[in-house]
CSV table of C-alpha atoms in Angstrom, one decimal:
chain,number,residue,atom,x,y,z
A,274,MET,CA,0.0,0.0,0.0
A,275,PRO,CA,1.4,3.5,-0.9
A,276,ARG,CA,2.9,5.3,2.1
A,277,SER,CA,0.6,8.4,1.5
A,278,VAL,CA,-2.5,6.2,1.9
A,279,LEU,CA,-1.1,4.6,5.1
A,280,SER,CA,-0.3,8.1,6.5
A,281,ARG,CA,-3.8,9.3,5.7
A,282,CYS,CA,-5.4,6.3,7.4
A,283,ALA,CA,-3.2,6.9,10.5
A,284,ARG,CA,-4.3,10.6,10.7
A,285,LEU,CA,-8.0,9.6,10.4
A,286,ALA,CA,-7.6,7.0,13.2
A,287,HIS,CA,-6.2,9.7,15.5
A,288,GLN,CA,-9.2,11.9,14.8
A,289,VAL,CA,-11.7,9.4,16.2
A,290,PRO,CA,-12.6,10.4,19.8
A,291,LEU,CA,-12.1,7.7,22.4
A,292,GLU,CA,-15.8,8.0,23.4
A,293,SER,CA,-16.8,7.1,19.8
A,294,VAL,CA,-14.6,4.0,19.9
A,295,GLY,CA,-16.3,3.0,23.2
A,296,SER,CA,-19.8,3.6,21.8
A,297,ILE,CA,-18.9,1.5,18.7
A,298,LYS,CA,-17.7,-1.4,21.0
A,299,HIS,CA,-20.9,-1.1,23.1
A,300,GLY,CA,-23.0,-1.1,19.9
A,301,VAL,CA,-21.4,-4.2,18.6
A,302,HIS,CA,-21.9,-5.9,22.0
A,303,ARG,CA,-25.5,-4.9,22.1
A,304,GLY,CA,-26.0,-6.1,18.5
A,305,MET,CA,-24.4,-9.4,19.1
A,306,SER,CA,-26.4,-10.0,22.3
A,307,SER,CA,-29.6,-9.8,20.2
A,308,VAL,CA,-28.4,-12.4,17.7
A,309,THR,CA,-30.2,-15.7,18.2
A,310,ILE,CA,-28.7,-17.6,15.3
A,311,PRO,CA,-24.9,-18.1,15.7
A,312,PRO,CA,-22.5,-17.9,12.8
A,313,PRO,CA,-22.5,-21.3,11.0
A,314,ALA,CA,-19.3,-23.3,11.6
A,315,CYS,CA,-19.0,-23.9,7.8
A,316,MET,CA,-18.8,-20.2,7.2
A,317,LEU,CA,-15.9,-19.8,9.6
A,318,ARG,CA,-13.8,-22.2,7.5
A,319,PRO,CA,-11.9,-21.3,4.3
A,320,LEU,CA,-13.7,-22.0,0.9
A,321,GLU,CA,-12.6,-25.4,-0.5
A,322,ALA,CA,-13.3,-26.7,-4.0
A,323,PRO,CA,-11.6,-29.7,-5.5
A,324,PHE,CA,-9.9,-29.7,-8.9
A,325,ARG,CA,-11.8,-32.0,-11.3
A,326,TYR,CA,-11.5,-32.8,-15.0
A,327,LEU,CA,-14.9,-31.6,-16.3
A,328,PHE,CA,-15.4,-34.0,-19.2
A,329,GLY,CA,-19.2,-34.0,-19.0
A,330,PRO,CA,-21.7,-32.0,-21.1
A,331,GLY,CA,-20.7,-28.8,-19.4
A,332,PRO,CA,-19.6,-26.7,-17.7
A,333,SER,CA,-16.1,-27.4,-18.9
A,334,ASN,CA,-12.7,-26.4,-17.4
A,335,VAL,CA,-11.9,-22.7,-17.7
A,336,PRO,CA,-8.5,-21.6,-19.1
A,337,PRO,CA,-6.2,-19.4,-16.9
A,338,ARG,CA,-6.8,-16.4,-19.2
A,339,ILE,CA,-10.5,-16.4,-18.6
A,340,LEU,CA,-10.1,-17.1,-14.8
A,341,ALA,CA,-7.9,-14.1,-14.7
A,342,ALA,CA,-10.4,-12.0,-16.6
A,343,GLY,CA,-13.1,-13.0,-14.1
A,344,GLY,CA,-10.8,-12.0,-11.2
A,345,ARG,CA,-10.2,-8.4,-12.4
A,346,PRO,CA,-11.3,-5.5,-10.2
A,347,ILE,CA,-15.0,-4.8,-10.4
A,348,ILE,CA,-16.3,-1.7,-12.2
A,349,GLY,CA,-19.8,-0.3,-12.1
A,350,HIS,CA,-22.3,-2.0,-14.3
A,351,MET,CA,-23.3,1.5,-15.7
A,352,HIS,CA,-19.8,2.8,-16.2
A,353,SER,CA,-18.9,3.8,-19.7
A,354,GLU,CA,-16.0,1.3,-19.7
A,355,MET,CA,-18.6,-1.4,-18.9
A,356,PHE,CA,-20.7,-0.3,-21.8
A,357,GLY,CA,-17.5,-0.6,-24.0
A,358,ILE,CA,-17.0,-4.2,-22.8
A,359,MET,CA,-20.7,-5.0,-23.5
A,360,ASN,CA,-20.2,-3.6,-27.0
A,361,ASP,CA,-17.2,-5.9,-27.5
A,362,ILE,CA,-19.4,-8.8,-26.3
A,363,LYS,CA,-22.1,-7.9,-28.8
A,364,LYS,CA,-19.6,-7.9,-31.7
A,365,GLY,CA,-18.1,-11.2,-30.5
A,366,ILE,CA,-21.5,-12.8,-30.4
A,367,GLN,CA,-22.3,-11.5,-33.9
A,368,TYR,CA,-19.1,-13.2,-35.1
A,369,ALA,CA,-19.8,-16.4,-33.3
A,370,PHE,CA,-23.4,-16.5,-34.5
A,371,GLN,CA,-22.5,-15.3,-38.0
A,372,THR,CA,-25.1,-12.5,-37.9
A,373,SER,CA,-25.4,-8.8,-38.5
A,374,ASN,CA,-28.4,-8.5,-36.2
A,375,ASN,CA,-28.4,-5.3,-34.2
A,376,MET,CA,-30.5,-6.9,-31.4
A,377,THR,CA,-27.7,-9.0,-30.1
A,378,LEU,CA,-26.8,-9.2,-26.4
A,379,ALA,CA,-25.9,-11.5,-23.5
A,380,MET,CA,-28.4,-12.5,-20.8
A,381,SER,CA,-27.6,-12.2,-17.2
A,382,GLY,CA,-28.0,-15.9,-16.4
A,383,SER,CA,-27.5,-19.4,-17.8
A,384,GLY,CA,-28.8,-20.7,-21.2
A,385,HIS,CA,-32.3,-21.2,-19.6
A,386,THR,CA,-32.5,-17.5,-19.2
A,387,ALA,CA,-32.0,-16.9,-22.9
A,388,MET,CA,-34.5,-19.7,-23.6
A,389,GLU,CA,-37.2,-18.1,-21.4
A,390,CYS,CA,-36.3,-14.6,-22.8
A,391,ALA,CA,-37.0,-15.8,-26.3
A,392,VAL,CA,-40.3,-17.5,-25.5
A,393,PHE,CA,-41.5,-14.8,-23.1
A,394,ASN,CA,-40.9,-11.9,-25.6
A,395,ILE,CA,-42.1,-13.6,-28.8
A,396,VAL,CA,-45.1,-15.6,-27.7
A,397,GLU,CA,-48.4,-14.3,-26.3
A,398,PRO,CA,-51.1,-16.3,-24.5
A,399,GLY,CA,-53.2,-18.4,-26.9
A,400,GLU,CA,-50.7,-18.4,-29.8
A,401,SER,CA,-49.6,-21.6,-31.4
A,402,VAL,CA,-46.1,-22.9,-30.8
A,403,LEU,CA,-44.5,-25.9,-32.4
A,404,VAL,CA,-41.6,-27.7,-30.6
A,405,ALA,CA,-39.3,-30.4,-32.0
A,406,VAL,CA,-38.8,-32.8,-29.1
A,407,ASN,CA,-35.9,-35.3,-29.5
A,408,GLY,CA,-34.3,-34.7,-26.1
A,409,ILE,CA,-34.7,-32.7,-22.9
A,410,TRP,CA,-34.4,-29.2,-24.4
A,411,GLY,CA,-37.5,-29.6,-26.6
A,412,GLU,CA,-39.3,-30.8,-23.5
A,413,ARG,CA,-38.2,-27.7,-21.5
A,414,ILE,CA,-39.3,-25.2,-24.2
A,415,ALA,CA,-42.7,-26.9,-24.5
A,416,GLU,CA,-43.2,-26.6,-20.7
A,417,ILE,CA,-42.1,-22.9,-20.7
A,418,ALA,CA,-44.5,-22.1,-23.5
A,419,GLU,CA,-47.3,-24.0,-21.8
A,420,ARG,CA,-46.7,-22.0,-18.6
A,421,ILE,CA,-47.4,-18.7,-20.4
A,422,GLY,CA,-50.6,-20.0,-22.0
A,423,ALA,CA,-49.4,-20.9,-25.5
A,424,LYS,CA,-51.1,-23.6,-27.5
A,425,VAL,CA,-48.1,-26.0,-27.7
A,426,HIS,CA,-47.8,-28.7,-30.3
A,427,THR,CA,-44.9,-31.2,-30.4
A,428,LEU,CA,-43.1,-33.0,-33.1
A,429,ASN,CA,-41.6,-36.1,-31.4
A,430,LYS,CA,-38.7,-38.4,-31.9
A,431,PRO,CA,-36.9,-40.6,-29.4
A,432,PRO,CA,-33.5,-39.4,-28.1
A,433,GLY,CA,-31.0,-39.4,-31.0
A,434,GLY,CA,-33.7,-39.0,-33.6
A,435,HIS,CA,-33.7,-36.1,-36.1
A,436,PHE,CA,-36.4,-34.5,-38.2
A,437,THR,CA,-36.5,-34.3,-42.0
A,438,ASN,CA,-37.4,-31.0,-43.6
A,439,ALA,CA,-40.5,-32.7,-45.0
A,440,GLU,CA,-41.7,-33.7,-41.5
A,441,ILE,CA,-41.0,-30.1,-40.2
A,442,GLU,CA,-42.9,-28.5,-43.1
A,443,GLN,CA,-45.9,-30.8,-42.7
A,444,ALA,CA,-46.2,-29.9,-39.0
A,445,VAL,CA,-45.7,-26.2,-39.5
A,446,ALA,CA,-48.4,-26.2,-42.2
A,447,LYS,CA,-50.7,-28.1,-40.0
A,448,HIS,CA,-50.3,-26.1,-36.7
A,449,LYS,CA,-49.6,-22.7,-38.1
A,450,PRO,CA,-47.3,-21.7,-35.2
A,451,VAL,CA,-45.9,-18.2,-34.6
A,452,LEU,CA,-42.7,-20.0,-33.4
A,453,PHE,CA,-41.0,-23.2,-34.2
A,454,PHE,CA,-38.2,-24.5,-31.9
A,455,LEU,CA,-35.4,-26.8,-32.8
A,456,THR,CA,-32.2,-27.8,-30.9
A,457,HIS,CA,-29.1,-27.6,-32.9
A,458,GLY,CA,-26.9,-29.4,-30.3
A,459,GLU,CA,-29.0,-31.8,-28.3
A,460,SER,CA,-26.6,-32.6,-25.5
A,461,SER,CA,-28.9,-35.1,-23.8
A,462,ALA,CA,-28.5,-37.4,-26.8
A,463,GLY,CA,-25.3,-36.2,-28.4
A,464,LEU,CA,-27.0,-35.1,-31.7
A,465,VAL,CA,-26.2,-32.2,-33.9
A,466,HIS,CA,-29.3,-31.4,-36.0
A,467,PRO,CA,-29.1,-30.4,-39.7
A,468,MET,CA,-30.2,-26.8,-40.1
A,469,ASP,CA,-30.2,-26.1,-43.9
A,470,GLY,CA,-33.7,-25.3,-45.2
A,471,VAL,CA,-35.5,-25.2,-41.9
A,472,GLY,CA,-35.5,-21.4,-41.7
A,473,ASP,CA,-36.8,-21.2,-45.3
A,474,ILE,CA,-39.7,-23.5,-44.3
A,475,CYS,CA,-40.6,-21.3,-41.3
A,476,HIS,CA,-40.4,-18.1,-43.3
A,477,LYS,CA,-42.6,-19.6,-46.1
A,478,HIS,CA,-45.3,-20.2,-43.5
A,479,ASN,CA,-44.9,-16.9,-41.6
A,480,CYS,CA,-43.3,-18.6,-38.6
A,481,LEU,CA,-40.2,-17.6,-36.6
A,482,LEU,CA,-37.4,-20.1,-36.0
A,483,LEU,CA,-35.9,-20.4,-32.5
A,484,VAL,CA,-32.7,-22.5,-32.2
A,485,ASP,CA,-30.8,-23.7,-29.1
A,486,SER,CA,-27.0,-23.9,-29.8
A,487,VAL,CA,-25.9,-24.1,-26.1
A,488,ALA,CA,-23.9,-27.3,-26.6
A,489,SER,CA,-22.8,-26.7,-30.2
A,490,LEU,CA,-21.7,-23.1,-30.6
A,491,GLY,CA,-18.0,-23.0,-31.5
A,492,ALA,CA,-17.9,-26.8,-32.0
A,493,ALA,CA,-20.2,-27.3,-35.0
A,494,PRO,CA,-21.0,-25.0,-37.9
A,495,ILE,CA,-24.1,-22.8,-37.6
A,496,PHE,CA,-24.9,-19.6,-39.6
A,497,MET,CA,-27.7,-17.5,-38.2
A,498,ASP,CA,-28.2,-15.2,-41.1
A,499,GLN,CA,-27.6,-17.6,-44.0
A,500,GLN,CA,-29.8,-20.3,-42.4
A,501,ASN,CA,-32.6,-17.8,-41.7
A,502,ILE,CA,-32.6,-18.4,-38.0
A,503,ASP,CA,-34.8,-15.7,-36.2
A,504,ILE,CA,-33.7,-16.3,-32.6
A,505,LEU,CA,-30.5,-18.1,-31.6
A,506,TYR,CA,-29.1,-18.5,-28.1
A,507,THR,CA,-26.2,-20.3,-26.4
A,508,GLY,CA,-24.5,-20.5,-23.1
A,509,SER,CA,-21.1,-19.4,-21.8
A,510,GLN,CA,-19.9,-22.6,-20.2
A,511,LYS,CA,-19.2,-25.0,-23.0
A,512,ALA,CA,-17.1,-24.4,-26.1
A,513,LEU,CA,-16.9,-20.7,-25.2
A,514,ASN,CA,-14.6,-21.6,-22.3
A,515,ALA,CA,-16.2,-19.3,-19.7
A,516,PRO,CA,-17.9,-20.0,-16.4
A,517,PRO,CA,-21.7,-20.6,-16.3
A,518,GLY,CA,-23.9,-17.5,-15.9
A,519,THR,CA,-24.1,-15.6,-19.1
A,520,ALA,CA,-26.1,-16.5,-22.3
A,521,PRO,CA,-25.6,-14.9,-25.7
A,522,VAL,CA,-28.8,-14.4,-27.7
A,523,SER,CA,-29.7,-12.6,-31.0
A,524,PHE,CA,-33.0,-11.6,-32.6
A,525,SER,CA,-33.6,-11.0,-36.3
A,526,GLU,CA,-35.6,-8.1,-37.7
A,527,ARG,CA,-38.6,-10.4,-38.2
A,528,ALA,CA,-38.3,-11.4,-34.5
A,529,CYS,CA,-38.0,-7.8,-33.4
A,530,HIS,CA,-41.1,-6.8,-35.3
A,531,LYS,CA,-43.1,-9.5,-33.5
A,532,MET,CA,-41.5,-8.8,-30.2
A,533,PHE,CA,-42.0,-5.1,-30.1
A,534,ASN,CA,-45.6,-5.1,-31.5
A,535,ARG,CA,-47.1,-7.3,-28.7
A,536,LYS,CA,-50.6,-6.7,-27.4
A,537,THR,CA,-49.6,-7.8,-23.9
A,538,LYS,CA,-46.4,-7.2,-21.8
A,539,PRO,CA,-44.0,-10.1,-21.4
A,540,VAL,CA,-44.6,-12.0,-18.2
A,541,SER,CA,-41.1,-11.3,-16.9
A,542,TYR,CA,-39.8,-7.8,-16.1
A,543,LEU,CA,-36.2,-9.0,-15.9
A,544,LEU,CA,-36.4,-10.6,-19.3
A,545,ASP,CA,-38.4,-7.9,-21.1
A,546,MET,CA,-36.5,-7.0,-24.2
A,547,THR,CA,-37.9,-3.5,-24.3
A,548,HIS,CA,-35.7,-2.8,-21.3
A,549,LEU,CA,-32.8,-5.1,-22.2
A,550,SER,CA,-32.4,-3.6,-25.6
A,551,ASN,CA,-31.8,-0.2,-24.0
A,552,TYR,CA,-29.4,-1.7,-21.4
A,553,TRP,CA,-27.3,-3.1,-24.3
A,554,GLY,CA,-27.5,0.0,-26.4
A,555,ASN,CA,-29.5,-1.6,-29.1
A,556,ASP,CA,-32.6,0.6,-29.1
A,557,GLY,CA,-31.0,3.7,-30.7
A,558,LYS,CA,-31.5,5.9,-27.7
A,559,PRO,CA,-28.6,8.1,-26.6
A,560,GLU,CA,-28.7,7.1,-23.0
A,561,ARG,CA,-28.7,3.7,-21.3
A,562,ILE,CA,-31.1,3.5,-18.3
A,563,TYR,CA,-30.7,1.2,-15.3
A,564,HIS,CA,-32.6,-2.0,-15.6
A,565,HIS,CA,-30.8,-4.5,-13.5
A,566,THR,CA,-27.2,-5.1,-12.2
A,567,GLY,CA,-25.4,-7.2,-14.8
A,568,PRO,CA,-22.9,-9.9,-13.8
A,569,VAL,CA,-19.8,-7.7,-14.3
A,570,SER,CA,-17.2,-10.5,-13.7
A,571,GLY,CA,-19.2,-12.8,-15.8
A,572,PHE,CA,-19.2,-10.4,-18.7
A,573,PHE,CA,-15.4,-10.0,-18.3
A,574,ALA,CA,-15.1,-13.7,-18.7
A,575,LEU,CA,-17.5,-14.0,-21.6
A,576,ARG,CA,-15.7,-11.2,-23.4
A,577,GLU,CA,-12.5,-13.1,-23.2
A,578,GLY,CA,-14.1,-16.4,-24.2
A,579,LEU,CA,-15.5,-14.7,-27.3
A,580,ALA,CA,-12.0,-13.1,-27.9
A,581,ILE,CA,-10.4,-16.6,-27.8
A,582,LEU,CA,-12.9,-17.8,-30.4
A,583,ALA,CA,-12.2,-14.8,-32.6
A,584,GLU,CA,-8.5,-15.3,-32.3
A,585,THR,CA,-8.8,-19.0,-33.1
A,586,GLY,CA,-11.3,-18.5,-36.0
A,587,LEU,CA,-14.6,-20.2,-36.2
A,588,GLU,CA,-13.6,-22.6,-39.0
A,589,ASN,CA,-10.5,-23.6,-37.1
A,590,SER,CA,-12.5,-24.2,-34.0
A,591,TRP,CA,-15.1,-26.3,-35.8
A,592,ARG,CA,-12.3,-28.3,-37.5
A,593,HIS,CA,-10.4,-28.8,-34.2
A,594,HIS,CA,-13.5,-30.1,-32.4
A,595,ARG,CA,-14.3,-32.5,-35.2
A,596,GLU,CA,-10.8,-33.9,-35.4
A,597,VAL,CA,-10.5,-34.5,-31.6
A,598,ALA,CA,-14.1,-36.0,-31.6
A,599,GLU,CA,-13.2,-38.4,-34.5
A,600,HIS,CA,-10.0,-39.4,-32.7
A,601,PHE,CA,-12.0,-40.0,-29.5
A,602,TRP,CA,-14.8,-42.0,-31.3
A,603,LYS,CA,-12.2,-44.4,-32.8
A,604,GLY,CA,-10.7,-44.9,-29.3
A,605,LEU,CA,-14.1,-45.7,-27.9
A,606,GLU,CA,-14.8,-48.2,-30.6
A,607,ASP,CA,-11.4,-49.8,-30.0
A,608,LEU,CA,-12.5,-50.4,-26.4
A,609,GLY,CA,-15.6,-52.2,-27.6
A,610,LEU,CA,-18.0,-49.4,-26.7
A,611,LYS,CA,-21.0,-48.5,-28.9
A,612,LEU,CA,-21.6,-45.0,-30.0
A,613,PHE,CA,-25.2,-44.0,-29.5
A,614,ILE,CA,-25.5,-41.9,-32.6
A,615,LYS,CA,-24.8,-44.2,-35.5
A,616,ASP,CA,-24.5,-41.6,-38.3
A,617,LYS,CA,-21.2,-39.8,-37.9
A,618,ASP,CA,-22.6,-36.7,-39.6
A,619,LEU,CA,-25.2,-36.4,-36.9
A,620,ARG,CA,-22.8,-36.7,-33.9
A,621,LEU,CA,-22.3,-33.6,-31.8
A,622,PRO,CA,-18.5,-33.0,-31.8
A,623,SER,CA,-18.6,-31.4,-28.3
A,624,VAL,CA,-20.6,-34.1,-26.4
A,625,THR,CA,-20.2,-37.7,-27.3
A,626,THR,CA,-22.8,-40.3,-26.2
A,627,ILE,CA,-22.1,-44.0,-25.8
A,628,ALA,CA,-24.6,-46.7,-25.0
A,629,ILE,CA,-24.2,-47.9,-21.4
A,630,PRO,CA,-21.8,-50.8,-21.4
A,631,GLU,CA,-23.8,-54.0,-21.1
A,632,GLY,CA,-23.9,-55.5,-17.7
A,633,TYR,CA,-22.7,-52.4,-15.8
A,634,ASN,CA,-24.5,-50.2,-13.3
A,635,TRP,CA,-24.0,-46.8,-14.9
A,636,LYS,CA,-24.1,-44.9,-11.7
A,637,GLU,CA,-21.4,-47.1,-10.1
A,638,PHE,CA,-19.4,-46.9,-13.3
A,639,LEU,CA,-19.4,-43.1,-13.2
A,640,ALA,CA,-18.8,-43.0,-9.5
A,641,TYR,CA,-15.7,-45.2,-9.9
A,642,ILE,CA,-14.2,-42.9,-12.6
A,643,MET,CA,-14.9,-39.8,-10.4
A,644,LYS,CA,-13.3,-41.4,-7.3
A,645,HIS,CA,-10.2,-42.9,-9.0
A,646,HIS,CA,-9.6,-40.5,-11.8
A,647,GLN,CA,-11.2,-37.2,-10.7
A,648,ILE,CA,-13.0,-37.1,-14.0
A,649,GLU,CA,-16.6,-36.1,-14.5
A,650,PHE,CA,-18.6,-38.0,-17.1
A,651,THR,CA,-22.4,-38.0,-16.8
A,652,GLY,CA,-25.3,-40.2,-17.5
A,653,GLY,CA,-28.3,-39.3,-19.7
A,654,LEU,CA,-30.6,-36.4,-19.1
A,655,GLY,CA,-34.4,-36.3,-19.3
A,656,PRO,CA,-35.5,-39.0,-21.8
A,657,SER,CA,-32.0,-40.3,-22.3
A,658,VAL,CA,-31.5,-41.3,-18.6
A,659,GLY,CA,-30.5,-45.0,-18.4
A,660,MET,CA,-29.7,-45.1,-22.1
A,661,VAL,CA,-26.3,-43.3,-22.5
A,662,LEU,CA,-23.1,-42.0,-20.9
A,663,ARG,CA,-22.2,-38.5,-22.0
A,664,ILE,CA,-18.6,-37.3,-22.4
A,665,GLY,CA,-17.7,-33.8,-23.4
A,666,LEU,CA,-14.5,-32.5,-24.8
A,667,MET,CA,-15.1,-28.9,-25.7
A,668,GLY,CA,-13.3,-25.5,-25.7
A,669,TYR,CA,-10.3,-25.6,-23.4
A,670,ASN,CA,-10.8,-29.3,-22.8
A,671,CYS,CA,-10.8,-30.2,-26.5
A,672,ASN,CA,-7.5,-31.9,-27.1
A,673,LYS,CA,-6.1,-35.4,-27.8
A,674,ALA,CA,-4.3,-35.6,-24.5
A,675,ASN,CA,-7.7,-35.2,-22.7
A,676,ALA,CA,-9.2,-37.7,-25.0
A,677,ALA,CA,-6.5,-40.2,-24.0
A,678,MET,CA,-7.1,-39.5,-20.4
A,679,ALA,CA,-10.8,-40.1,-20.8
A,680,LEU,CA,-10.2,-43.4,-22.7
A,681,ALA,CA,-7.8,-44.6,-20.0
A,682,ALA,CA,-10.4,-43.9,-17.3
A,683,LEU,CA,-13.1,-45.8,-19.3
A,684,GLU,CA,-10.8,-48.7,-19.9
A,685,ASP,CA,-9.9,-48.9,-16.2
A,686,ALA,CA,-13.6,-48.8,-15.2
A,687,LEU,CA,-14.5,-51.5,-17.6
A,688,LYS,CA,-11.9,-53.8,-15.9
A,689,GLN,CA,-12.5,-52.8,-12.3
A,690,CYS,CA,-16.3,-52.3,-12.0
A,691,ARG,CA,-18.5,-55.3,-11.3
A,692,LYS,CA,-20.7,-56.6,-14.1
A,693,SER,CA,-24.1,-58.0,-13.3
A,694,LYS,CA,-24.8,-61.7,-14.0
A,695,ALA,CA,-26.9,-61.8,-17.1
């Protein structure tokens, strides 16, 4: 600490009258005597968190550069410097999404926040919504839309299934939805869904296309403008390398027209794009007005995650994830394990799913790997529970050394874990 600051503190200390010190002590004593709940013992111990290899479907391990960004000194969420960082984030998202949409921002929350933001702002009670359900994320969107009074229709496939454009167009023509939802990277099943032509179908039938790219962005190609996607969102914690807690989202001009010409207000004040568009400087007004306190450290980290993606280049990132995934898939097959998605072109490069090895208790299998290797793999999620194991190698974790580590842990578990007698 500079000597001048220390000297100033010493002078201020001498200026405090002794009576004031005494009254402060007595005040503390009186305050403590009125406390009936004692300090919890756990809060009097230092924070402890183990190191783990996060090779599940996310979050993934965070590189030192992004950890350092999140640890920078806080600035005010309404400072001009913060607005500059938010502007950087907007440009980074536009690059990652391959869009020129002005209405591009990051939500203060996880991917679910962006999911709800999209539905709450676009859909009004009584309107028709069509949801492609081939895993948990379609199920979630359907429930969110139902909760706000939408007429929800579903297009259903089992986990790992995908929809043809003909199936999509038939359902859109039948139900006439204002919004059609499709998951690009279905992490519960390990599927990356084809996107070409889907936006054209939606626009032909005056419907908006909402796409979830939480598990796929940066790992598999997606082109928001070229593929006529109206609302696209993702999360910070997967291939973008950042901690959980921020969620990029972008709205097309068509989506904005629907969103800002509602008959009713969105059900959420926090997620109301009328206010968020101003907070992010997207509404053309000269002044940004306080709406909520954004996650300053989270935005620092997201900014650096997007910077790493820009420095790497999207095409290089897609290629790298694919190469590591194919190397990993071959290693899994050499171990005698069965990949859940049979078609290579439909496998999600960032999250690989394997059928649960025959005869093994999948929970014991994963617990053994965590205990002996400090590696997180996970089981299925939603409709894929009991069907698959999920292994994620994305962002900072996406390299062949980590693939080898994951394969060695699997090989060890196959040898050491008990098999049931079939």
